[in-house]
Amino acid sequence: MALKRMDNMGIVVDDLDETIDFFLELGLELEGRATVEGEWAGRVTGLGDQHVEIAMMRTPDGHSRLELSRFIRPAVVADHRTAPVNALGYLRVMFTVDDIDATLERLRKRGAELAGDVVDYQGVYRLCYIRGPGGLLIGLAQEMGG
């Protein structure tokens, strides 16, 4: 049996509304919001009885999704948002944008800050990392040339 697709990537956040607004500004679409709670959900995650608010964000092409989660219970037990880019684990998600400068200008109004510089990668991409809501590390890429 073959792998069919990646359904989504999950990000735990502390302010769901702020994070939704940020990703809407980036260009993702809000697919839906829900509350997940109860023993069945805890059996999936191994956390026991849990209560989580979630929002599913979809890229405009419909192929990729982010599941944003805000835990009400159990409480968050670790915070990896300030880890450097060479730390182990899942640290960032990267999006391709039409115009990296215009995107940065829009996202700065929502508190985004460059983590380093916008760089030219071999004339193929312009790349940067930004810190978004709550310090989330997000990559932006703009394809260059024809």
mmCIF file with all atom_site columns, C-alpha atoms in Angstrom:
data_model
loop_
_atom_site.group_PDB
_atom_site.id
_atom_site.type_symbol
_atom_site.label_atom_id
_atom_site.label_alt_id
_atom_site.label_comp_id
_atom_site.label_asym_id
_atom_site.label_entity_id
_atom_site.label_seq_id
_atom_site.pdbx_PDB_ins_code
_atom_site.Cartn_x
_atom_site.Cartn_y
_atom_site.Cartn_z
_atom_site.occupancy
_atom_site.B_iso_or_equiv
_atom_site.pdbx_formal_charge
_atom_site.auth_seq_id
_atom_site.auth_comp_id
_atom_site.auth_asym_id
_atom_site.auth_atom_id
_atom_site.pdbx_PDB_model_num
ATOM 1   C CA . MET A 1 1   ? 0.000   0.000  0.000   1.00 0.00 ? 1   MET A CA 1
ATOM 2   C CA . ALA A 1 2   ? 1.372   3.439  -0.997  1.00 0.00 ? 2   ALA A CA 1
ATOM 3   C CA . LEU A 1 3   ? 1.259   6.750  0.805   1.00 0.00 ? 3   LEU A CA 1
ATOM 4   C CA . LYS A 1 4   ? -1.551  8.881  -0.633  1.00 0.00 ? 4   LYS A CA 1
ATOM 5   C CA . ARG A 1 5   ? -0.745  12.417 0.597   1.00 0.00 ? 5   ARG A CA 1
ATOM 6   C CA . MET A 1 6   ? 0.152   14.574 3.557   1.00 0.00 ? 6   MET A CA 1
ATOM 7   C CA . ASP A 1 7   ? -3.133  15.796 5.065   1.00 0.00 ? 7   ASP A CA 1
ATOM 8   C CA . ASN A 1 8   ? -1.847  18.599 7.267   1.00 0.00 ? 8   ASN A CA 1
ATOM 9   C CA . MET A 1 9   ? 0.848   19.913 9.552   1.00 0.00 ? 9   MET A CA 1
ATOM 10  C CA . GLY A 1 10  ? -0.130  20.773 13.122  1.00 0.00 ? 10  GLY A CA 1
ATOM 11  C CA . ILE A 1 11  ? 0.996   23.828 15.050  1.00 0.00 ? 11  ILE A CA 1
ATOM 12  C CA . VAL A 1 12  ? 0.109   24.441 18.697  1.00 0.00 ? 12  VAL A CA 1
ATOM 13  C CA . VAL A 1 13  ? -0.531  28.141 19.352  1.00 0.00 ? 13  VAL A CA 1
ATOM 14  C CA . ASP A 1 14  ? -1.393  30.287 22.338  1.00 0.00 ? 14  ASP A CA 1
ATOM 15  C CA . ASP A 1 15  ? -3.682  32.773 20.522  1.00 0.00 ? 15  ASP A CA 1
ATOM 16  C CA . LEU A 1 16  ? -5.832  31.050 17.922  1.00 0.00 ? 16  LEU A CA 1
ATOM 17  C CA . ASP A 1 17  ? -7.598  34.184 16.631  1.00 0.00 ? 17  ASP A CA 1
ATOM 18  C CA . GLU A 1 18  ? -4.338  36.119 16.157  1.00 0.00 ? 18  GLU A CA 1
ATOM 19  C CA . THR A 1 19  ? -2.731  33.168 14.368  1.00 0.00 ? 19  THR A CA 1
ATOM 20  C CA . ILE A 1 20  ? -5.740  32.667 12.081  1.00 0.00 ? 20  ILE A CA 1
ATOM 21  C CA . ASP A 1 21  ? -5.670  36.370 11.164  1.00 0.00 ? 21  ASP A CA 1
ATOM 22  C CA . PHE A 1 22  ? -1.934  36.159 10.422  1.00 0.00 ? 22  PHE A CA 1
ATOM 23  C CA . PHE A 1 23  ? -2.297  33.179 8.096   1.00 0.00 ? 23  PHE A CA 1
ATOM 24  C CA . LEU A 1 24  ? -5.329  34.786 6.411   1.00 0.00 ? 24  LEU A CA 1
ATOM 25  C CA . GLU A 1 25  ? -3.117  37.829 5.730   1.00 0.00 ? 25  GLU A CA 1
ATOM 26  C CA . LEU A 1 26  ? -0.455  35.511 4.315   1.00 0.00 ? 26  LEU A CA 1
ATOM 27  C CA . GLY A 1 27  ? -3.048  34.113 1.898   1.00 0.00 ? 27  GLY A CA 1
ATOM 28  C CA . LEU A 1 28  ? -4.299  30.888 3.456   1.00 0.00 ? 28  LEU A CA 1
ATOM 29  C CA . GLU A 1 29  ? -8.027  30.261 3.694   1.00 0.00 ? 29  GLU A CA 1
ATOM 30  C CA . LEU A 1 30  ? -9.909  29.284 6.836   1.00 0.00 ? 30  LEU A CA 1
ATOM 31  C CA . GLU A 1 31  ? -11.446 25.903 6.074   1.00 0.00 ? 31  GLU A CA 1
ATOM 32  C CA . GLY A 1 32  ? -13.169 25.575 9.446   1.00 0.00 ? 32  GLY A CA 1
ATOM 33  C CA . ARG A 1 33  ? -13.006 25.771 13.231  1.00 0.00 ? 33  ARG A CA 1
ATOM 34  C CA . ALA A 1 34  ? -14.010 23.189 15.799  1.00 0.00 ? 34  ALA A CA 1
ATOM 35  C CA . THR A 1 35  ? -13.618 22.118 19.393  1.00 0.00 ? 35  THR A CA 1
ATOM 36  C CA . VAL A 1 36  ? -12.256 18.649 20.011  1.00 0.00 ? 36  VAL A CA 1
ATOM 37  C CA . GLU A 1 37  ? -12.662 17.166 23.452  1.00 0.00 ? 37  GLU A CA 1
ATOM 38  C CA . GLY A 1 38  ? -13.199 13.976 25.319  1.00 0.00 ? 38  GLY A CA 1
ATOM 39  C CA . GLU A 1 39  ? -11.687 10.633 26.034  1.00 0.00 ? 39  GLU A CA 1
ATOM 40  C CA . TRP A 1 40  ? -11.689 9.469  22.391  1.00 0.00 ? 40  TRP A CA 1
ATOM 41  C CA . ALA A 1 41  ? -9.465  12.387 21.338  1.00 0.00 ? 41  ALA A CA 1
ATOM 42  C CA . GLY A 1 42  ? -7.076  11.703 24.202  1.00 0.00 ? 42  GLY A CA 1
ATOM 43  C CA . ARG A 1 43  ? -6.760  8.107  23.072  1.00 0.00 ? 43  ARG A CA 1
ATOM 44  C CA . VAL A 1 44  ? -5.451  9.328  19.708  1.00 0.00 ? 44  VAL A CA 1
ATOM 45  C CA . THR A 1 45  ? -2.937  11.789 21.196  1.00 0.00 ? 45  THR A CA 1
ATOM 46  C CA . GLY A 1 46  ? -2.074  9.876  24.370  1.00 0.00 ? 46  GLY A CA 1
ATOM 47  C CA . LEU A 1 47  ? -2.994  12.915 26.478  1.00 0.00 ? 47  LEU A CA 1
ATOM 48  C CA . GLY A 1 48  ? -6.102  11.512 28.149  1.00 0.00 ? 48  GLY A CA 1
ATOM 49  C CA . ASP A 1 49  ? -9.146  13.752 28.550  1.00 0.00 ? 49  ASP A CA 1
ATOM 50  C CA . GLN A 1 50  ? -8.451  16.824 26.453  1.00 0.00 ? 50  GLN A CA 1
ATOM 51  C CA . HIS A 1 51  ? -10.166 19.986 25.253  1.00 0.00 ? 51  HIS A CA 1
ATOM 52  C CA . VAL A 1 52  ? -8.666  21.687 22.189  1.00 0.00 ? 52  VAL A CA 1
ATOM 53  C CA . GLU A 1 53  ? -9.828  24.470 19.887  1.00 0.00 ? 53  GLU A CA 1
ATOM 54  C CA . ILE A 1 54  ? -8.675  23.889 16.324  1.00 0.00 ? 54  ILE A CA 1
ATOM 55  C CA . ALA A 1 55  ? -8.727  25.772 13.050  1.00 0.00 ? 55  ALA A CA 1
ATOM 56  C CA . MET A 1 56  ? -7.909  24.223 9.689   1.00 0.00 ? 56  MET A CA 1
ATOM 57  C CA . MET A 1 57  ? -6.173  26.567 7.239   1.00 0.00 ? 57  MET A CA 1
ATOM 58  C CA . ARG A 1 58  ? -5.840  25.667 3.552   1.00 0.00 ? 58  ARG A CA 1
ATOM 59  C CA . THR A 1 59  ? -3.439  26.970 0.904   1.00 0.00 ? 59  THR A CA 1
ATOM 60  C CA . PRO A 1 60  ? -5.126  28.567 -2.136  1.00 0.00 ? 60  PRO A CA 1
ATOM 61  C CA . ASP A 1 61  ? -4.190  25.608 -4.354  1.00 0.00 ? 61  ASP A CA 1
ATOM 62  C CA . GLY A 1 62  ? -6.107  23.294 -2.003  1.00 0.00 ? 62  GLY A CA 1
ATOM 63  C CA . HIS A 1 63  ? -3.208  20.855 -1.613  1.00 0.00 ? 63  HIS A CA 1
ATOM 64  C CA . SER A 1 64  ? -1.792  21.786 1.805   1.00 0.00 ? 64  SER A CA 1
ATOM 65  C CA . ARG A 1 65  ? -3.288  22.452 5.222   1.00 0.00 ? 65  ARG A CA 1
ATOM 66  C CA . LEU A 1 66  ? -2.203  23.728 8.618   1.00 0.00 ? 66  LEU A CA 1
ATOM 67  C CA . GLU A 1 67  ? -4.093  22.569 11.685  1.00 0.00 ? 67  GLU A CA 1
ATOM 68  C CA . LEU A 1 68  ? -3.784  25.243 14.348  1.00 0.00 ? 68  LEU A CA 1
ATOM 69  C CA . SER A 1 69  ? -4.527  23.997 17.880  1.00 0.00 ? 69  SER A CA 1
ATOM 70  C CA . ARG A 1 70  ? -5.002  25.836 21.154  1.00 0.00 ? 70  ARG A CA 1
ATOM 71  C CA . PHE A 1 71  ? -5.005  23.490 24.149  1.00 0.00 ? 71  PHE A CA 1
ATOM 72  C CA . ILE A 1 72  ? -7.416  24.327 26.946  1.00 0.00 ? 72  ILE A CA 1
ATOM 73  C CA . ARG A 1 73  ? -6.676  21.068 28.726  1.00 0.00 ? 73  ARG A CA 1
ATOM 74  C CA . PRO A 1 74  ? -4.249  19.620 29.365  1.00 0.00 ? 74  PRO A CA 1
ATOM 75  C CA . ALA A 1 75  ? -2.046  22.675 29.672  1.00 0.00 ? 75  ALA A CA 1
ATOM 76  C CA . VAL A 1 76  ? 0.862   23.221 27.273  1.00 0.00 ? 76  VAL A CA 1
ATOM 77  C CA . VAL A 1 77  ? 3.985   21.566 28.734  1.00 0.00 ? 77  VAL A CA 1
ATOM 78  C CA . ALA A 1 78  ? 6.804   22.817 26.472  1.00 0.00 ? 78  ALA A CA 1
ATOM 79  C CA . ASP A 1 79  ? 7.605   25.780 24.239  1.00 0.00 ? 79  ASP A CA 1
ATOM 80  C CA . HIS A 1 80  ? 9.898   25.335 21.239  1.00 0.00 ? 80  HIS A CA 1
ATOM 81  C CA . ARG A 1 81  ? 9.096   28.615 19.475  1.00 0.00 ? 81  ARG A CA 1
ATOM 82  C CA . THR A 1 82  ? 12.405  30.253 20.293  1.00 0.00 ? 82  THR A CA 1
ATOM 83  C CA . ALA A 1 83  ? 14.525  27.270 19.288  1.00 0.00 ? 83  ALA A CA 1
ATOM 84  C CA . PRO A 1 84  ? 17.124  28.102 16.628  1.00 0.00 ? 84  PRO A CA 1
ATOM 85  C CA . VAL A 1 85  ? 16.670  26.714 13.146  1.00 0.00 ? 85  VAL A CA 1
ATOM 86  C CA . ASN A 1 86  ? 19.273  23.975 13.773  1.00 0.00 ? 86  ASN A CA 1
ATOM 87  C CA . ALA A 1 87  ? 17.336  22.442 16.727  1.00 0.00 ? 87  ALA A CA 1
ATOM 88  C CA . LEU A 1 88  ? 15.926  18.933 16.367  1.00 0.00 ? 88  LEU A CA 1
ATOM 89  C CA . GLY A 1 89  ? 12.254  18.504 15.527  1.00 0.00 ? 89  GLY A CA 1
ATOM 90  C CA . TYR A 1 90  ? 9.669   20.300 13.420  1.00 0.00 ? 90  TYR A CA 1
ATOM 91  C CA . LEU A 1 91  ? 10.468  23.970 13.534  1.00 0.00 ? 91  LEU A CA 1
ATOM 92  C CA . ARG A 1 92  ? 9.021   25.782 10.569  1.00 0.00 ? 92  ARG A CA 1
ATOM 93  C CA . VAL A 1 93  ? 6.729   25.648 7.602   1.00 0.00 ? 93  VAL A CA 1
ATOM 94  C CA . MET A 1 94  ? 7.647   27.325 4.306   1.00 0.00 ? 94  MET A CA 1
ATOM 95  C CA . PHE A 1 95  ? 5.332   29.012 1.836   1.00 0.00 ? 95  PHE A CA 1
ATOM 96  C CA . THR A 1 96  ? 5.972   30.105 -1.740  1.00 0.00 ? 96  THR A CA 1
ATOM 97  C CA . VAL A 1 97  ? 4.721   33.630 -2.405  1.00 0.00 ? 97  VAL A CA 1
ATOM 98  C CA . ASP A 1 98  ? 4.473   35.778 -5.556  1.00 0.00 ? 98  ASP A CA 1
ATOM 99  C CA . ASP A 1 99  ? 6.250   38.815 -4.080  1.00 0.00 ? 99  ASP A CA 1
ATOM 100 C CA . ILE A 1 100 ? 8.331   38.374 -0.941  1.00 0.00 ? 100 ILE A CA 1
ATOM 101 C CA . ASP A 1 101 ? 8.739   42.131 -0.355  1.00 0.00 ? 101 ASP A CA 1
ATOM 102 C CA . ALA A 1 102 ? 4.990   42.855 -0.553  1.00 0.00 ? 102 ALA A CA 1
ATOM 103 C CA . THR A 1 103 ? 4.261   39.835 1.649   1.00 0.00 ? 103 THR A CA 1
ATOM 104 C CA . LEU A 1 104 ? 6.756   41.021 4.270   1.00 0.00 ? 104 LEU A CA 1
ATOM 105 C CA . GLU A 1 105 ? 5.213   44.488 4.221   1.00 0.00 ? 105 GLU A CA 1
ATOM 106 C CA . ARG A 1 106 ? 1.721   43.065 4.871   1.00 0.00 ? 106 ARG A CA 1
ATOM 107 C CA . LEU A 1 107 ? 2.900   40.643 7.565   1.00 0.00 ? 107 LEU A CA 1
ATOM 108 C CA . ARG A 1 108 ? 4.980   43.276 9.396   1.00 0.00 ? 108 ARG A CA 1
ATOM 109 C CA . LYS A 1 109 ? 1.681   45.053 10.089  1.00 0.00 ? 109 LYS A CA 1
ATOM 110 C CA . ARG A 1 110 ? 0.687   41.901 11.982  1.00 0.00 ? 110 ARG A CA 1
ATOM 111 C CA . GLY A 1 111 ? 3.903   41.811 13.998  1.00 0.00 ? 111 GLY A CA 1
ATOM 112 C CA . ALA A 1 112 ? 6.122   39.640 11.784  1.00 0.00 ? 112 ALA A CA 1
ATOM 113 C CA . GLU A 1 113 ? 9.865   40.203 12.076  1.00 0.00 ? 113 GLU A CA 1
ATOM 114 C CA . LEU A 1 114 ? 12.683  38.932 9.878   1.00 0.00 ? 114 LEU A CA 1
ATOM 115 C CA . ALA A 1 115 ? 14.735  36.261 11.633  1.00 0.00 ? 115 ALA A CA 1
ATOM 116 C CA . GLY A 1 116 ? 17.729  37.030 9.392   1.00 0.00 ? 116 GLY A CA 1
ATOM 117 C CA . ASP A 1 117 ? 17.905  38.537 5.905   1.00 0.00 ? 117 ASP A CA 1
ATOM 118 C CA . VAL A 1 118 ? 16.133  38.063 2.593   1.00 0.00 ? 118 VAL A CA 1
ATOM 119 C CA . VAL A 1 119 ? 18.696  36.219 0.492   1.00 0.00 ? 119 VAL A CA 1
ATOM 120 C CA . ASP A 1 120 ? 19.104  35.187 -3.119  1.00 0.00 ? 120 ASP A CA 1
ATOM 121 C CA . TYR A 1 121 ? 19.616  31.429 -3.428  1.00 0.00 ? 121 TYR A CA 1
ATOM 122 C CA . GLN A 1 122 ? 21.586  30.847 -6.642  1.00 0.00 ? 122 GLN A CA 1
ATOM 123 C CA . GLY A 1 123 ? 19.251  33.042 -8.700  1.00 0.00 ? 123 GLY A CA 1
ATOM 124 C CA . VAL A 1 124 ? 16.457  30.483 -8.241  1.00 0.00 ? 124 VAL A CA 1
ATOM 125 C CA . TYR A 1 125 ? 14.703  31.688 -5.058  1.00 0.00 ? 125 TYR A CA 1
ATOM 126 C CA . ARG A 1 126 ? 14.594  34.659 -2.738  1.00 0.00 ? 126 ARG A CA 1
ATOM 127 C CA . LEU A 1 127 ? 14.265  33.217 0.759   1.00 0.00 ? 127 LEU A CA 1
ATOM 128 C CA . CYS A 1 128 ? 13.744  34.401 4.316   1.00 0.00 ? 128 CYS A CA 1
ATOM 129 C CA . TYR A 1 129 ? 12.584  33.237 7.702   1.00 0.00 ? 129 TYR A CA 1
ATOM 130 C CA . ILE A 1 130 ? 10.235  35.352 9.766   1.00 0.00 ? 130 ILE A CA 1
ATOM 131 C CA . ARG A 1 131 ? 8.904   35.141 13.290  1.00 0.00 ? 131 ARG A CA 1
ATOM 132 C CA . GLY A 1 132 ? 5.119   35.324 13.192  1.00 0.00 ? 132 GLY A CA 1
ATOM 133 C CA . PRO A 1 133 ? 2.449   35.255 15.896  1.00 0.00 ? 133 PRO A CA 1
ATOM 134 C CA . GLY A 1 134 ? 3.733   33.959 19.199  1.00 0.00 ? 134 GLY A CA 1
ATOM 135 C CA . GLY A 1 135 ? 7.229   33.627 17.723  1.00 0.00 ? 135 GLY A CA 1
ATOM 136 C CA . LEU A 1 136 ? 6.335   30.932 15.157  1.00 0.00 ? 136 LEU A CA 1
ATOM 137 C CA . LEU A 1 137 ? 9.129   30.397 12.615  1.00 0.00 ? 137 LEU A CA 1
ATOM 138 C CA . ILE A 1 138 ? 7.836   30.659 9.053   1.00 0.00 ? 138 ILE A CA 1
ATOM 139 C CA . GLY A 1 139 ? 9.789   30.455 5.802   1.00 0.00 ? 139 GLY A CA 1
ATOM 140 C CA . LEU A 1 140 ? 8.925   32.469 2.712   1.00 0.00 ? 140 LEU A CA 1
ATOM 141 C CA . ALA A 1 141 ? 10.202  31.701 -0.786  1.00 0.00 ? 141 ALA A CA 1
ATOM 142 C CA . GLN A 1 142 ? 9.790   33.627 -4.032  1.00 0.00 ? 142 GLN A CA 1
ATOM 143 C CA . GLU A 1 143 ? 10.668  31.875 -7.277  1.00 0.00 ? 143 GLU A CA 1
ATOM 144 C CA . MET A 1 144 ? 12.938  33.982 -9.478  1.00 0.00 ? 144 MET A CA 1
ATOM 145 C CA . GLY A 1 145 ? 13.238  34.119 -13.218 1.00 0.00 ? 145 GLY A CA 1
ATOM 146 C CA . GLY A 1 146 ? 11.045  32.707 -15.899 1.00 0.00 ? 146 GLY A CA 1
#
